[in-house]
Amino acid sequence: MSPTPPSSVRRVACIGAGVIGGGWVAHFLARGYDVTAWDPAPDAEDKLRRLVTAAWPALEQLGLAEGASADRLTLAPSLAEAVADAEFVQESAPEQLELKRDLLAQLDAAAPPGVVIASSTSGYPMTDMQITAATPGRLVVGHPFNPPYLIPLVEVVGGERTDRAAVEWAAEFYGVAGKSVITMDRELPGFIANRLQEALWREALHMVANGEATVEDIDASITEGPGLRWAFMGPILTFALAGGEGGMAHMLDHFGPSLKSPWTRLEAPELDRALRDAMVDGCERAADGRTYAQLVAERDQGVIDVLRATGRLDGPAR
Amino acid sequence: MSPTPPSSVRRVACIGAGVIGGGWVAHFLARGYDVTAWDPAPDAEDKLRRLVTAAWPALEQLGLAEGASADRLTLAPSLAEAVADAEFVQESAPEQLELKRDLLAQLDAAAPPGVVIASSTSGYPMTDMQITAATPGRLVVGHPFNPPYLIPLVEVVGGERTDRAAVEWAAEFYGVAGKSVITMDRELPGFIANRLQEALWREALHMVANGEATVEDIDASITEGPGLRWAFMGPILTFALAGGEGGMAHMLDHFGPSLKSPWTRLEAPELDRALRDAMVDGCERAADGRTYAQLVAERDQGVIDVLRATGRLDGPAR
């Protein structure tokens, strides 16, 4: 696949320098890469350098890689020049299928042979974006979260015509570049995290549309509630802990019926034996030998640390 | 309404001493209240004291109220004795409508006149639970999150026959007791936070049921992604920041079409002008005068603080 091993990459090209593309630029610069960016907008360079300057203090706190410098950013006059000597390409153009399709085909035509090209698309399947590219095998999705220089997660998945080796190369490269990678073995609209947050987001929109809750109520209901746990323990394992020593099995047997209640407009799946067992087994794997008491202690310390870190241990709760 | 002003309450009764009821006991003890608990289970007292003992180190870190002591917990031999001199009653029985209906009627019959009785129900409308009570006006929902001694959020809402004064008293009392209160002016199945997390939870169940993602992928997709932001900035305001300086208006105009995409099985509402404006106005209120640059700086610092607090600033991202 790529002529360069993931750990040897030094030059990264970022195509599109908006909030996401610019965030990628800041991340790669902080990790010590030479970054060449290209964006057709007339004011792109000013905006991009402002974004990097604004992000740099945060990146210094995170810890810069040796030799990392905002001076290692170059703005290229053309797409072709931006990717001419790139060892990895990250595309972060506006979320429009036709535009991304054409852009990826152009990048594929201009980038050195074998160099992996990743799209930041937040939802399009690569299968739909790679159809006009000459060598679609190297095109993958590398979906980040905002801001890419702070949120570790990247979801990596290929399309029907993507080489498995390109997916594996991208997953390894992102890991080397300090990201937390989830590799999907199948395409799914919205991938994983966006399907989850989009479900929450759509329920929130329904509530506002119906006058059931305000924007402030909705945001506070997360930051003062579940959000405090989700920063370090996922929704499934935290739900299992609510089952006490009985864990997920108790929760599903106990709250199974309420799955049919009209909480949210999203219909629940049939909680059959297979799903129940998949959830229970998954939680056992996630617990990885930790006892209920140990998990509770970890969760409690985590919430306390998060409350302290977010300035909520002084004075009464908000 | 209640004979005792919220700030003068000293004696709290907790009915039901499982994970949630026991968590309430730990919270009220840490806040310096005398707590009387009752639970019909034979091993209830042992379990409850184990829970309080396990939670106490966390509560010490949070900061105990003056005079707070686990020794101020009393187990009552009967429901009537548990609430005989209570100034506030928190019911946390198993989530079964008939059971809660009968229990609330018994509590209403046994508690001193006017004392507010709150149910920890995670989803039943009070209107459906208060029908057999003699004086339903004092019955409210006070829905906590697990563990109640750590997660600030409590959702307060009354039923059709609840006195407005009881809702206001409960909201004020929870605030005095150190909780973060959202008062709802209408009943809604699942209230607010559970409608949101239930939408996410149901999407997760569908994904596991269809073999689209594992329990570990789903939990990691939140803890390594959106969950890091949601600990201190809600999903709506964080979504607005992804719109750059254009904010929520830009996001809705930009991603509005993708609302129709099959991301999650939850259908989106019609993004009409009224909903668009409600979201934009709500974000403006939430920003409360802070500029985009200020909000980005707050978000970035928050994520960094959360990453550090959860031990993820050392070594490569997980």
XYZ file of C-alpha atoms in Angstrom, chain A residues 38-292:
255
model
C -4.863 23.965 0.754
C -8.247 25.681 0.815
C -9.816 27.593 -2.107
C -11.404 30.251 0.140
C -9.747 33.663 -0.328
C -9.381 34.285 3.421
C -8.436 30.667 4.204
C -4.831 31.347 5.217
C -5.692 34.106 7.700
C -8.452 32.020 9.267
C -6.254 28.950 9.437
C -3.320 30.744 11.059
C -5.733 32.349 13.549
C -7.116 28.911 14.397
C -3.659 27.418 14.890
C -2.547 30.393 17.007
C -5.678 30.112 19.149
C -5.214 26.353 19.588
C -1.467 26.416 20.314
C -1.627 27.163 24.064
C -3.947 24.178 24.452
C -1.600 22.029 22.413
C 1.347 23.117 24.563
C -0.578 21.911 27.616
C -1.238 18.587 25.911
C 2.477 18.329 25.237
C 4.058 19.119 21.894
C 6.074 16.507 20.016
C 9.786 17.219 19.684
C 10.360 19.825 16.986
C 6.680 20.675 16.721
C 6.154 24.197 15.435
C 3.383 26.282 13.896
C 6.098 27.457 11.492
C 6.021 24.051 9.842
C 2.709 24.942 8.218
C 2.773 25.801 4.524
C -0.194 27.028 2.505
C -0.080 25.578 -1.004
C -1.296 27.608 -3.998
C -3.013 24.581 -5.522
C -4.431 21.194 -4.595
C -1.804 19.463 -6.733
C 1.066 21.264 -5.033
C -0.420 20.596 -1.613
C -0.272 16.833 -2.047
C 2.722 16.572 -4.398
C 5.090 15.175 -1.754
C 2.570 14.220 0.950
C 2.908 10.909 2.781
C -0.691 11.130 4.064
C -3.644 13.241 2.950
C -6.562 14.330 5.159
C -9.550 15.750 3.268
C -11.909 17.999 5.245
C -14.041 19.712 2.604
C -17.634 20.836 3.177
C -20.091 17.992 3.697
C -21.449 17.731 0.149
C -21.315 14.363 -1.591
C -20.664 15.597 -5.151
C -17.978 17.968 -3.943
C -16.195 15.299 -1.928
C -16.504 12.803 -4.773
C -14.820 15.189 -7.223
C -12.242 16.358 -4.708
C -11.214 12.823 -3.748
C -10.845 11.950 -7.442
C -8.611 15.008 -7.915
C -6.559 14.144 -4.836
C -6.205 10.569 -6.035
C -4.945 11.871 -9.380
C -2.469 14.290 -7.774
C -1.107 12.415 -4.744
C 1.943 10.115 -5.020
C 0.993 6.503 -5.810
C -0.092 4.462 -2.825
C -0.312 7.365 -0.389
C -3.415 6.914 1.756
C -6.083 9.609 1.422
C -8.552 9.930 4.307
C -11.821 11.854 4.321
C -13.128 13.606 7.446
C -16.708 13.056 6.273
C -19.073 12.917 9.195
C -21.411 10.497 7.529
C -20.998 9.629 3.851
C -20.002 6.032 3.135
C -16.672 5.886 1.259
C -18.360 3.538 -1.209
C -20.446 6.520 -2.375
C -17.480 8.925 -2.439
C -14.859 6.791 -4.201
C -16.757 5.926 -7.385
C -15.023 8.456 -9.653
C -11.473 7.966 -8.323
C -8.944 6.199 -10.562
C -7.368 4.231 -7.694
C -10.086 4.053 -5.006
C -8.230 1.363 -3.074
C -6.325 3.975 -1.052
C -9.363 6.057 -0.091
C -10.565 5.656 3.494
C -12.773 7.494 5.965
C -10.916 8.966 8.949
C -13.715 10.663 10.853
C -12.563 12.994 13.658
C -14.453 14.901 16.341
C -14.361 18.593 16.965
C -11.805 19.828 17.757
C -9.568 17.214 16.092
C -6.557 18.497 18.031
C -8.205 17.659 21.373
C -10.752 14.876 20.959
C -8.850 11.597 20.551
C -11.441 9.597 18.630
C -11.077 8.835 14.936
C -13.366 6.319 13.235
C -11.654 4.500 10.381
C -13.573 2.577 7.745
C -13.144 1.781 4.074
C -15.556 1.540 1.166
C -16.344 -1.470 -1.016
C -13.414 -0.635 -3.274
C -10.958 0.289 -0.518
C -7.987 -2.026 0.015
C -7.983 -3.583 3.466
C -4.313 -2.594 3.682
C -5.234 1.095 3.349
C -7.670 0.828 6.270
C -5.013 -0.899 8.363
C -2.346 1.625 7.375
C -4.626 4.570 8.283
C -5.592 3.035 11.634
C -1.930 2.492 12.485
C -0.932 5.968 11.314
C -3.618 7.716 13.374
C -2.468 5.729 16.401
C 1.123 6.847 15.829
C -0.196 10.406 15.426
C -1.793 10.234 18.881
C -5.390 9.527 18.028
C -7.696 6.942 19.586
C -8.886 4.730 16.738
C -11.995 2.636 16.231
C -11.717 0.575 13.056
C -15.053 -0.492 11.590
C -15.229 -3.554 9.401
C -18.413 -2.401 7.676
C -19.886 0.882 6.479
C -22.693 2.321 8.553
C -24.307 5.733 7.931
C -23.012 8.076 10.632
C -20.458 5.473 11.721
C -20.723 4.765 15.478
C -20.345 7.900 17.603
C -22.452 10.070 15.319
C -25.250 7.525 15.249
C -25.272 7.724 19.033
C -24.969 11.479 19.402
C -27.309 12.041 16.463
C -29.980 9.967 18.219
C -29.562 12.148 21.292
C -29.427 15.291 19.141
C -32.624 14.418 17.253
C -34.475 13.704 20.486
C -33.277 17.103 21.713
C -34.572 18.775 18.542
C -37.956 17.098 18.988
C -38.127 18.318 22.580
C -37.336 21.888 21.614
C -39.708 21.729 18.640
C -42.502 20.598 20.976
C -41.711 23.091 23.714
C -40.948 20.183 26.075
C -37.522 21.511 27.092
C -35.256 24.452 26.381
C -31.743 24.397 24.955
C -30.461 25.274 28.426
C -32.443 22.455 30.113
C -31.171 19.934 27.588
C -27.525 20.946 27.882
C -27.716 21.093 31.696
C -29.405 17.688 31.830
C -26.276 16.216 30.237
C -23.496 18.283 31.853
C -25.001 17.911 35.349
C -25.966 14.289 34.768
C -24.867 11.509 32.404
C -22.152 13.636 30.780
C -20.093 13.562 33.961
C -19.796 9.779 33.704
C -19.424 9.569 29.940
C -16.133 11.461 29.990
C -14.416 8.300 31.191
C -16.954 5.420 31.356
C -19.246 4.692 28.443
C -23.054 4.639 28.577
C -23.269 0.856 28.518
C -20.876 0.113 31.365
C -22.289 2.959 33.476
C -25.765 1.591 32.868
C -24.539 -1.818 34.019
C -23.290 -0.299 37.293
C -26.782 1.023 37.990
C -27.728 -2.636 38.271
C -25.685 -2.985 41.423
C -23.942 -6.309 41.874
C -26.436 -7.797 39.410
C -24.945 -5.602 36.685
C -26.183 -5.533 33.095
C -28.117 -8.789 33.449
C -30.109 -7.286 36.326
C -30.651 -4.032 34.457
C -31.951 -5.713 31.327
C -34.199 -8.054 33.284
C -35.322 -5.164 35.509
C -35.712 -2.361 32.969
C -36.363 -4.550 29.934
C -40.096 -3.827 30.065
C -39.535 -0.063 30.278
C -37.704 -0.328 26.942
C -41.216 -0.280 25.511
C -42.084 2.932 27.345
C -42.332 6.094 25.265
C -39.022 7.464 26.561
C -37.605 9.099 23.423
C -39.184 8.798 19.995
C -36.702 6.087 19.059
C -38.235 2.625 19.101
C -36.292 0.012 21.034
C -35.158 -3.255 19.465
C -36.636 -6.551 20.631
C -34.723 -7.462 23.763
C -34.350 -11.121 22.851
C -32.005 -13.614 24.453
C -29.257 -13.007 21.884
C -29.225 -9.230 22.466
C -29.425 -9.653 26.227
C -26.468 -12.036 26.189
C -24.472 -9.817 23.819
C -24.889 -6.891 26.208
C -24.068 -8.946 29.289
C -21.046 -10.573 27.670
C -19.850 -7.229 26.344
C -20.015 -5.713 29.817
C -18.076 -8.653 31.227
C -15.378 -8.090 28.618
C -15.417 -4.357 29.353
C -15.120 -4.972 33.101
C -12.067 -7.083 32.263
C -11.991 -8.794 35.644
C -12.753 -5.712 37.737
C -15.312 -6.407 40.435
C -18.473 -4.352 40.863
